[in-house]
mmCIF file of C-alpha atoms and ligand atoms in Angstrom:
data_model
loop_
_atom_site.group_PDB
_atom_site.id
_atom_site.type_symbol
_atom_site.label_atom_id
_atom_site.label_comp_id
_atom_site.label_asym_id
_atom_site.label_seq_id
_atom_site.Cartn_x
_atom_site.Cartn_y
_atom_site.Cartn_z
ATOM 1 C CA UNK A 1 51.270 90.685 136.069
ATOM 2 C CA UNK A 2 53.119 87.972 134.371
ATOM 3 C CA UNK A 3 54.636 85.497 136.935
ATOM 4 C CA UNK A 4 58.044 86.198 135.175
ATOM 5 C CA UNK A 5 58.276 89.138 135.650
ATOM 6 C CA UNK A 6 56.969 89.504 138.764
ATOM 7 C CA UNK A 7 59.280 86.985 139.938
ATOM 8 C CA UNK A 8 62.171 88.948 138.776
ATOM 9 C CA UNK A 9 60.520 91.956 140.734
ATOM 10 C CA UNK A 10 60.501 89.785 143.646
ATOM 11 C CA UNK A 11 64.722 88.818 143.072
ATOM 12 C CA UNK A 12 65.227 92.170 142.962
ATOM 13 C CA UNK A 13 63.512 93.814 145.825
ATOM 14 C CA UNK A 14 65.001 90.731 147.803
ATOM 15 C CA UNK A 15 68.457 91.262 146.511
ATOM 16 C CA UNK A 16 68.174 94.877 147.575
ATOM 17 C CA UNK A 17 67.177 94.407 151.037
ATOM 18 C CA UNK A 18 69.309 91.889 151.520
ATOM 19 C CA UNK A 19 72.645 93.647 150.537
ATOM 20 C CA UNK A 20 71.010 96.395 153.057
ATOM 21 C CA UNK A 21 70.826 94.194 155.658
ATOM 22 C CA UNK A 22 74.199 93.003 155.000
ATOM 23 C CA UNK A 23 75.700 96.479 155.588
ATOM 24 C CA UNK A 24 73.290 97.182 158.561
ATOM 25 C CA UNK A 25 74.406 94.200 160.624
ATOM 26 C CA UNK A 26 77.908 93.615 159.784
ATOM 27 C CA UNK A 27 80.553 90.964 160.654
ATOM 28 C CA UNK A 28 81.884 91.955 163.604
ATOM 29 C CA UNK A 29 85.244 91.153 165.248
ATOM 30 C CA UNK A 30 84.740 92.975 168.550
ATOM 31 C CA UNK A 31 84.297 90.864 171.644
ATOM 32 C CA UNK A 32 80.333 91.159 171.033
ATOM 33 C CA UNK A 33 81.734 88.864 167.488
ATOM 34 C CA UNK A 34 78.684 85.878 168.785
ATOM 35 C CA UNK A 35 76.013 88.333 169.093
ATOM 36 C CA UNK A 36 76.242 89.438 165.659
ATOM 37 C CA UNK A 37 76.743 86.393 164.286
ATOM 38 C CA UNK A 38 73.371 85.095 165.600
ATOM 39 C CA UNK A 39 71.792 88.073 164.618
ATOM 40 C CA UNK A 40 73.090 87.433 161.184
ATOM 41 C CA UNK A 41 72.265 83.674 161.127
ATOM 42 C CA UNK A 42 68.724 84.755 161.605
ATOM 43 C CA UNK A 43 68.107 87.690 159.354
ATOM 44 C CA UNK A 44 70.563 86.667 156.286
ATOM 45 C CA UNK A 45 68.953 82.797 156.716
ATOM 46 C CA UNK A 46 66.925 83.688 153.128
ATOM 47 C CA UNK A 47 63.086 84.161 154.454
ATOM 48 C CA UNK A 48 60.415 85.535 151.881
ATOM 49 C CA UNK A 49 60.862 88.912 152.148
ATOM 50 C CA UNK A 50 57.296 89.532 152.138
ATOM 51 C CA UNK A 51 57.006 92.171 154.768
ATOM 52 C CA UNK A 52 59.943 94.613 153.208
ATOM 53 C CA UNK A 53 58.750 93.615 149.691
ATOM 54 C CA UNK A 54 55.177 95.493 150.456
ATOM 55 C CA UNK A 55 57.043 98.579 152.022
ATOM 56 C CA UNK A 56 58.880 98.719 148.859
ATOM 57 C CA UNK A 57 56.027 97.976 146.755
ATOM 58 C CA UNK A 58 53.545 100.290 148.229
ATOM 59 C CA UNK A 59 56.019 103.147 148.287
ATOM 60 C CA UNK A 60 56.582 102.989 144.771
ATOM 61 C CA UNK A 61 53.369 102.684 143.827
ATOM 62 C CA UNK A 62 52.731 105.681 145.535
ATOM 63 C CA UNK A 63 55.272 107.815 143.160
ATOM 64 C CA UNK A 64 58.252 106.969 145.891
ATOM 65 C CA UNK A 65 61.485 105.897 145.989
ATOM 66 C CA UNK A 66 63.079 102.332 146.488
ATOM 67 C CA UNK A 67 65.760 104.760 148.929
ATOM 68 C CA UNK A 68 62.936 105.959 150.923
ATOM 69 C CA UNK A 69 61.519 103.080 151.361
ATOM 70 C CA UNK A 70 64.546 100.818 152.332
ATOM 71 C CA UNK A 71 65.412 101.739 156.207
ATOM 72 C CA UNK A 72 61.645 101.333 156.871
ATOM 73 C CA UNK A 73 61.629 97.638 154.951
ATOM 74 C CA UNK A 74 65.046 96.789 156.415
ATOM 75 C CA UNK A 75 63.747 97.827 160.357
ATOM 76 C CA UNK A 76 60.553 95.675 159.795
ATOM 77 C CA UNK A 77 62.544 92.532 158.440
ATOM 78 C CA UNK A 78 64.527 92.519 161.557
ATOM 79 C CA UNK A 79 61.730 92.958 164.128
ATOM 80 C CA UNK A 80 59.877 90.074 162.232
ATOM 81 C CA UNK A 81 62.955 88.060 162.477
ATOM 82 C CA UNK A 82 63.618 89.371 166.125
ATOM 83 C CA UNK A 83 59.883 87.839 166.388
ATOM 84 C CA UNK A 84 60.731 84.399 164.931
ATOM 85 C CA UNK A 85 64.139 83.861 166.985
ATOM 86 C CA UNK A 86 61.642 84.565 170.148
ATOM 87 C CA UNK A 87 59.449 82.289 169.276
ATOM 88 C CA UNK A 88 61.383 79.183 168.691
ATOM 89 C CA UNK A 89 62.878 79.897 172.485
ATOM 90 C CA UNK A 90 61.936 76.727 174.516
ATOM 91 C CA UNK A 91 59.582 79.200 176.765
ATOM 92 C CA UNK A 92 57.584 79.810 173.858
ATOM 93 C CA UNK A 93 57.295 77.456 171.067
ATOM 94 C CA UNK A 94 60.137 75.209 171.834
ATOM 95 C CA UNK A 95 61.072 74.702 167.806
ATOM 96 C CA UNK A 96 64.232 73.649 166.454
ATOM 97 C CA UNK A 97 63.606 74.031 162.872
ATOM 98 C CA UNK A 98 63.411 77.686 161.194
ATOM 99 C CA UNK A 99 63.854 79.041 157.617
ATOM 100 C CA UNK A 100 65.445 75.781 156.877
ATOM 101 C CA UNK A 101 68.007 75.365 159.612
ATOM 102 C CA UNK A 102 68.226 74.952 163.361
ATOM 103 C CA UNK A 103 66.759 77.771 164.641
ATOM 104 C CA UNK A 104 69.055 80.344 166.538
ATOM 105 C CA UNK A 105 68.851 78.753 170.111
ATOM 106 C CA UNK A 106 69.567 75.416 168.777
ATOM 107 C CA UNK A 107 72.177 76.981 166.611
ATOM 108 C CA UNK A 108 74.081 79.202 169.701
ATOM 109 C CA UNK A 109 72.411 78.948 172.714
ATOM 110 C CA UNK A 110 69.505 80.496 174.933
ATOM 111 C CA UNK A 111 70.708 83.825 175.846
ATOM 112 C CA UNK A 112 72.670 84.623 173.067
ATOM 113 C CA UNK A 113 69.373 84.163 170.895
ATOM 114 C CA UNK A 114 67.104 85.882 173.606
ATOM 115 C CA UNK A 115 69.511 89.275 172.901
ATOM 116 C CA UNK A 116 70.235 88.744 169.476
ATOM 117 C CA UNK A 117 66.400 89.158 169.410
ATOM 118 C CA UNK A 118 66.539 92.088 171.642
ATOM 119 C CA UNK A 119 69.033 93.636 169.535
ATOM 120 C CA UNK A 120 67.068 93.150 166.249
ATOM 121 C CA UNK A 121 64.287 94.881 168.128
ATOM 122 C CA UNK A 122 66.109 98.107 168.990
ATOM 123 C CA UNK A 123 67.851 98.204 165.865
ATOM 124 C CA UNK A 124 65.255 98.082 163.643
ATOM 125 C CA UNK A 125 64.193 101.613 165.829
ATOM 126 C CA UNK A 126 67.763 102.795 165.151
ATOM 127 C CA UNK A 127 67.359 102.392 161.489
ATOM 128 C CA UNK A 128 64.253 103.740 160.745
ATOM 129 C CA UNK A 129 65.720 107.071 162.927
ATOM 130 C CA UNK A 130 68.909 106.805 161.103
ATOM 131 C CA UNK A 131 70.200 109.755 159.749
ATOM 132 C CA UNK A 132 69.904 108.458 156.430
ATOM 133 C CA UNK A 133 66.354 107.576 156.989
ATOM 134 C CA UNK A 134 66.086 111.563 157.791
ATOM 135 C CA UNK A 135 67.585 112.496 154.547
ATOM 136 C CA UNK A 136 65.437 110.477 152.377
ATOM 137 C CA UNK A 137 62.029 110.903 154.478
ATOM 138 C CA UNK A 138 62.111 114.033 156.592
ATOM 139 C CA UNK A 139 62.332 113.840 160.318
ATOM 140 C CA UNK A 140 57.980 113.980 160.167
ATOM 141 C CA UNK A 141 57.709 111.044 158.056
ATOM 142 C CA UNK A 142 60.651 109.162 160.085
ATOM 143 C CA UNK A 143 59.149 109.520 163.199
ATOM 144 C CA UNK A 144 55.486 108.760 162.148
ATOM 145 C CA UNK A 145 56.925 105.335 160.713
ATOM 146 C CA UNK A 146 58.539 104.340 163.866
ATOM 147 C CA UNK A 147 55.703 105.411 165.900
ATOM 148 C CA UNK A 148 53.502 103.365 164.082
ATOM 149 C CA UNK A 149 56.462 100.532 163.851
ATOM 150 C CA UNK A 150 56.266 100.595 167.663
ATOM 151 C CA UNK A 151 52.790 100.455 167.700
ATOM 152 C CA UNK A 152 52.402 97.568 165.289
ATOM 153 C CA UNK A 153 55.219 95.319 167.392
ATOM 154 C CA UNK A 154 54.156 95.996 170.598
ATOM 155 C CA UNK A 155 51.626 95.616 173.281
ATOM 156 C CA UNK A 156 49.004 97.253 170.691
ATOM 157 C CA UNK A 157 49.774 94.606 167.911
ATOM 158 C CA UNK A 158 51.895 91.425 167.627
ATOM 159 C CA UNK A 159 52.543 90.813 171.356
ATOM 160 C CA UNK A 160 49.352 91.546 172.202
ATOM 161 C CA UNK A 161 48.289 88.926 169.165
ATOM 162 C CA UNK A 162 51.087 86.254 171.010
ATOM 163 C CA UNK A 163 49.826 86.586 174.773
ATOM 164 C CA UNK A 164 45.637 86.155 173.012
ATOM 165 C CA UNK A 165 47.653 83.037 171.298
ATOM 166 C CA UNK A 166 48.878 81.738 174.518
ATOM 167 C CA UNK A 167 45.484 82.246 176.040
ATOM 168 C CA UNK A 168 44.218 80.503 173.323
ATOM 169 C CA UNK A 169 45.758 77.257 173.770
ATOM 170 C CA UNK A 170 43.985 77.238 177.744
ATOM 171 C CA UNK A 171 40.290 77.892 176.136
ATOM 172 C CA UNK A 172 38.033 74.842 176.275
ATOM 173 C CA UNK A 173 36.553 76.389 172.683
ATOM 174 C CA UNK A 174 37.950 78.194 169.944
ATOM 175 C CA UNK A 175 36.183 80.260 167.692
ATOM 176 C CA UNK A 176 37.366 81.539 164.286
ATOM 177 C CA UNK A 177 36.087 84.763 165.243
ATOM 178 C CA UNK A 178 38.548 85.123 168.604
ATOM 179 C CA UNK A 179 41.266 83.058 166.375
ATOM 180 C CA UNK A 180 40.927 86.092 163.765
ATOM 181 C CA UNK A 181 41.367 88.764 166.540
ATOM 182 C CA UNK A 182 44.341 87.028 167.032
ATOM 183 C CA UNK A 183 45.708 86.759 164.222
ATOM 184 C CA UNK A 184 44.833 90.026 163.127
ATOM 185 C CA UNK A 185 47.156 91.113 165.695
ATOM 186 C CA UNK A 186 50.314 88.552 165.797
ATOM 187 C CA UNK A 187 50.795 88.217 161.946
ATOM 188 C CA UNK A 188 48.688 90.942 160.745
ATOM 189 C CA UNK A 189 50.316 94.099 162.803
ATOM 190 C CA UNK A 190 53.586 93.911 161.121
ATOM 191 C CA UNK A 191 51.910 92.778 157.488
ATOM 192 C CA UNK A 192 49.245 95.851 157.826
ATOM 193 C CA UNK A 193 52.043 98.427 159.075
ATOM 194 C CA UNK A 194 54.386 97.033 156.139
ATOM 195 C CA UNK A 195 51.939 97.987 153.477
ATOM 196 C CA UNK A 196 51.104 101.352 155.687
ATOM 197 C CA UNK A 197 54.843 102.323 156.190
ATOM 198 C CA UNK A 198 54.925 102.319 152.310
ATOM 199 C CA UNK A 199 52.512 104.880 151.903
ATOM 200 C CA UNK A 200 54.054 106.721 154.529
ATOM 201 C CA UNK A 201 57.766 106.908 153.116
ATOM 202 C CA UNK A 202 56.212 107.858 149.632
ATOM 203 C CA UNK A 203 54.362 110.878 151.510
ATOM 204 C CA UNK A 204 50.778 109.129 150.209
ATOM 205 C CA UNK A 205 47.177 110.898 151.407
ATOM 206 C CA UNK A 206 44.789 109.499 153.096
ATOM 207 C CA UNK A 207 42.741 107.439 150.589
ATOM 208 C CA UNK A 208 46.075 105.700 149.892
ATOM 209 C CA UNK A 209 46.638 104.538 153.071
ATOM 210 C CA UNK A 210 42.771 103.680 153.613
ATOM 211 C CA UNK A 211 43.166 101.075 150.700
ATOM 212 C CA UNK A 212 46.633 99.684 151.696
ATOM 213 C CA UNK A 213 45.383 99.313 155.231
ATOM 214 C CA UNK A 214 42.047 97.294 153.636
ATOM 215 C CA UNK A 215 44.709 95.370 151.149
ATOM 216 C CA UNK A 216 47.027 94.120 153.943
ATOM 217 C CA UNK A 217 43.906 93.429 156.299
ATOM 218 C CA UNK A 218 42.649 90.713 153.927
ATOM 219 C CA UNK A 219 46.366 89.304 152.662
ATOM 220 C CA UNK A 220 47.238 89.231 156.359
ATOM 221 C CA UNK A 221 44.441 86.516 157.191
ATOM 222 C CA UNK A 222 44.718 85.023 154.010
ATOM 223 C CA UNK A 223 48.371 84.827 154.800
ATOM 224 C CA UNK A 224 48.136 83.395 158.364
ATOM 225 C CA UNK A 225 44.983 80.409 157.212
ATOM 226 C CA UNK A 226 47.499 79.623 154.069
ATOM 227 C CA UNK A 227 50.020 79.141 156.952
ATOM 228 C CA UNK A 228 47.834 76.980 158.991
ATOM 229 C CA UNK A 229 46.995 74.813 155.502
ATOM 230 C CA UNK A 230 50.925 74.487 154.842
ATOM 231 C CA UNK A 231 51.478 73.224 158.101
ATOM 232 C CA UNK A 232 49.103 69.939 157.053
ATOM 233 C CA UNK A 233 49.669 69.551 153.380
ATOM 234 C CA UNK A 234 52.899 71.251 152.714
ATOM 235 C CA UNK A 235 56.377 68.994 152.734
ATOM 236 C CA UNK A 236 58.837 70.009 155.365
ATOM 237 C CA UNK A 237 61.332 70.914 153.078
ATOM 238 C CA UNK A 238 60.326 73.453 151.113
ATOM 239 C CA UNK A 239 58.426 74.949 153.733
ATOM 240 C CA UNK A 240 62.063 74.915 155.913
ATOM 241 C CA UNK A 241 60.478 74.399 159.499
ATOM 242 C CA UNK A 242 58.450 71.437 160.655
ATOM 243 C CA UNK A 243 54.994 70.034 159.646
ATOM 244 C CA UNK A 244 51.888 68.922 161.495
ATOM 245 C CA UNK A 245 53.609 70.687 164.834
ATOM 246 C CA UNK A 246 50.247 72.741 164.874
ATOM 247 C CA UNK A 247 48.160 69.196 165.650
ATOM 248 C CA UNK A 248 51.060 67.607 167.528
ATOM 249 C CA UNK A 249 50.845 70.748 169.880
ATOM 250 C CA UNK A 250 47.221 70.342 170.108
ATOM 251 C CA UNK A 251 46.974 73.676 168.237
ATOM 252 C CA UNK A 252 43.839 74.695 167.317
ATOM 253 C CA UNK A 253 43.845 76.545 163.520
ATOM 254 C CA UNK A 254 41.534 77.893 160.765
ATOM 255 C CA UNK A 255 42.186 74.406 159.369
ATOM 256 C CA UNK A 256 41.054 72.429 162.462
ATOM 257 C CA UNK A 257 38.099 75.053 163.341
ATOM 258 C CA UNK A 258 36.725 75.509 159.388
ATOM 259 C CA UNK A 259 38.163 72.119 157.691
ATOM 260 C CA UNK A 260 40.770 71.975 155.052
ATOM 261 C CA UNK A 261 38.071 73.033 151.968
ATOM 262 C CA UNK A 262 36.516 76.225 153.657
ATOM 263 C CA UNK A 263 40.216 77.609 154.861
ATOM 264 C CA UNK A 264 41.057 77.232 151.320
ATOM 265 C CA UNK A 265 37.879 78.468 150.260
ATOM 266 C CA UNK A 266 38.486 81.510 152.677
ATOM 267 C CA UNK A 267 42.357 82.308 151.872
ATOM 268 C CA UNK A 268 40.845 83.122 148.175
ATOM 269 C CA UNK A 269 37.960 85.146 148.977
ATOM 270 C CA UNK A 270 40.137 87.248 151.202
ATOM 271 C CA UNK A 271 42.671 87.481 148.548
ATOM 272 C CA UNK A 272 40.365 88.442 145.872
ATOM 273 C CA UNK A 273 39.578 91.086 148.145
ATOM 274 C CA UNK A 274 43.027 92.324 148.738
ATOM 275 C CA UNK A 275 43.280 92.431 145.362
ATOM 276 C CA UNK A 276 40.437 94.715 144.809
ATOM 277 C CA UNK A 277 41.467 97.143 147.572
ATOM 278 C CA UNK A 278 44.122 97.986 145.139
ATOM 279 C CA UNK A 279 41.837 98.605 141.969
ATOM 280 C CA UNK A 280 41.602 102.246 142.539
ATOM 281 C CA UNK A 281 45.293 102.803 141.558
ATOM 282 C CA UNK A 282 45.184 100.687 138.495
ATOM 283 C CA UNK A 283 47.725 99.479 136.295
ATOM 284 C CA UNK A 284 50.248 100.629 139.190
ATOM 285 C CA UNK A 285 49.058 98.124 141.606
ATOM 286 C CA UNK A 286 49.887 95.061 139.275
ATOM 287 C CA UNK A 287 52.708 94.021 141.331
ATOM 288 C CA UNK A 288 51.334 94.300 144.525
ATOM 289 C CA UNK A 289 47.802 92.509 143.259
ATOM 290 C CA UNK A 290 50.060 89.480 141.851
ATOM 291 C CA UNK A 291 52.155 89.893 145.245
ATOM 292 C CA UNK A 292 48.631 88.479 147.279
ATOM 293 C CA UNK A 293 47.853 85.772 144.228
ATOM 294 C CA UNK A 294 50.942 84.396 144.577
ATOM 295 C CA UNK A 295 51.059 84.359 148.524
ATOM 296 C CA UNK A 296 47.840 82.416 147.657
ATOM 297 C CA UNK A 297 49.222 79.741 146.805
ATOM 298 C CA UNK A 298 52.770 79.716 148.132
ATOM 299 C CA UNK A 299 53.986 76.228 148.873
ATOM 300 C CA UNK A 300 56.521 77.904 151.834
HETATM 301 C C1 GRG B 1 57.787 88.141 170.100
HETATM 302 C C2 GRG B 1 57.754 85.775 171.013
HETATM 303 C C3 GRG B 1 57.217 86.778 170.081
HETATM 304 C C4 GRG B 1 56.208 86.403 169.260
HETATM 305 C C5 GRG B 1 55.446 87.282 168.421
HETATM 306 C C6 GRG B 1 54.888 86.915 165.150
HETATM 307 C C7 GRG B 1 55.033 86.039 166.321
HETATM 308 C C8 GRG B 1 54.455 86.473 167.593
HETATM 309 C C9 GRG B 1 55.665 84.882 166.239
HETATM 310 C C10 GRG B 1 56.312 84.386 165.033
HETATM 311 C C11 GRG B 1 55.881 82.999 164.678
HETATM 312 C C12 GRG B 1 54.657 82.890 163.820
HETATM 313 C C13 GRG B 1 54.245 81.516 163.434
HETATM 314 C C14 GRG B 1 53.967 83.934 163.415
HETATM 315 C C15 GRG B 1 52.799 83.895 162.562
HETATM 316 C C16 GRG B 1 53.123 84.692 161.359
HETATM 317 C C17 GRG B 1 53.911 83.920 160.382
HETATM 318 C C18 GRG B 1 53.168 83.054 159.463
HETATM 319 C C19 GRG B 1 55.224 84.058 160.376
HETATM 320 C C20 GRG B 1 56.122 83.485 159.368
HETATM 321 O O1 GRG B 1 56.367 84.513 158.455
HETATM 322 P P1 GRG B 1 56.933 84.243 157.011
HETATM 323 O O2 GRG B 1 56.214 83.084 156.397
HETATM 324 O O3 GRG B 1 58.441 83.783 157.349
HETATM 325 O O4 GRG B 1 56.945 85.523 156.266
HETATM 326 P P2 GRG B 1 59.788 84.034 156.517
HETATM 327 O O5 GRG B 1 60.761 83.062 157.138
HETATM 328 O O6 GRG B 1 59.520 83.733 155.066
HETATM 329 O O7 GRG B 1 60.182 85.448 156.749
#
């Protein structure tokens, strides 16, 4: 697809989600008024998008709607950023830098961004059970969504993926294979349930699902090794968190493990095979097979 107009297609589905998110988690003026605010500072703080852009984009490639596909993009943006605001907390990763400000505990303070979190979380279940998401889905599709929501943020996906992370950093060696397994599970869950929760709002069969599932496999790793890459050549700016903190925590990474050339060399074989996951539906898929080039090469 031309990178013009795919950009625009990218503005928009932001813009949409956004204003969503804006009427999901209003200012507040109730005594709770700090709660929400941190929740907003968090999910309005303008991050990619990526993860509600590929429920969109799947679910209209599939012959659905941009309606039925919002509540499920709009609960997965705030577990994501439910995930982030966790794991900036000093018992975790202890960062003070996130989407280009301080992140939320620096910004309020511990406990207010430990349950802002926790809210995000249970929200994002409220949402995709809303009765709106009813009306546009069907209570079948709504509940098969969250249940596999739950199943991709959980103990069977990206917290499993975080405690095999924190395990990680105590092994004397670090494969890439047990580094994939855990990646596949921390950043790949949500990304692989994103593209799946498409096909699921927009009523797709099974051969649909079988090729998002093999799309957001591969743009998932390419995704996470183009993150460890950024985090040693990208500029702290653009990228809106902190650089070289992966070698400064002695983290190991694709990058470290594989050097600089084959991580780069990997991130585009994996996307080229995202990208023909998606050949089966054609012209329809341009957006989404742009959507992993670009990710490719993102600079943030
Ligand atoms: C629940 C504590 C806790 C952790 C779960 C997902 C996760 C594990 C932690 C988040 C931090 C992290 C570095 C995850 C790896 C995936 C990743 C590259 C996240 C950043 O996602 P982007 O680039 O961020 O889509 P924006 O800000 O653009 O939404």
């Amino acid at each position: 697809m031309e990178k013009t107009r795919f950009q625009a297609q990218m503005r928009e589905y932001a813009k949409l989600v956004n204003a969503q998110l804006d009427l999901l988690v209003p200012e507040e003026t109730v005594s709770e008024k700090p709660l929400y605010e941190s929740m907003r500072y968090s999910l309005l703080a303008g991050g990619k998008r990526v993860r509600p852009v590929l429920v969109l984009g799947f679910c209209k490639m599939c012959g659905g709607t941009e309606g039925q596909a919002l509540p499920f993009a709009c609960a997965l943006e705030m577990i994501h950023t439910y995930s982030l605001i966790h794991d900036d907390l000093p018992c975790m990763d202890d960062d003070d830098l996130r989407r280009g400000r301080p992140s939320n505990h620096r910004a309020f303070d511990e406990a207010t961004a430990l349950l802002a979190g926790d809210a995000l979380l249970t929200k994002a279940f409220e949402v995709a059970l809303s009765p709106e998401s009813i009306t546009q889905l069907g209570a079948s599709r709504a509940a098969e969504g969250a249940h596999l929501l739950a199943q991709a943020a959980g103990d069977h996906g990206m917290i499993a993926g975080q405690v095999l992370d924190l395990q990680n950093d105590t092994l004397p060696q670090l494969t890439a294979q047990r580094l994939q397994m855990t990646d596949a599970k921390k950043t790949g869950a949500l990304l692989r349930a994103a593209a799946l929760l498409g096909t699921i709002a927009a009523g797709a069969g099974k051969s649909a699902r079988q090729a998002a599932a093999r799309y957001a496999d591969a743009l998932g790793l390419a995704f996470q090794i183009q993150d460890d890459i950024l985090d040693v050549t990208g500029d702290e700016k653009t990228l809106g968190k902190p650089i070289g903190s992966d070698a400064e925590h002695g983290k190991r990474t694709y990058v470290s493990i594989l050097g600089l050339s084959a991580a780069r060399e990997k991130v585009q074989a994996l996307t080229e095979e995202a990208v023909e996951a998606l050949a089966p539906f054609g012209e329809r898929a341009d957006f989404l097979q742009t959507l992993a080039q670009a990710l490719a090469v993102r600079e943030h």
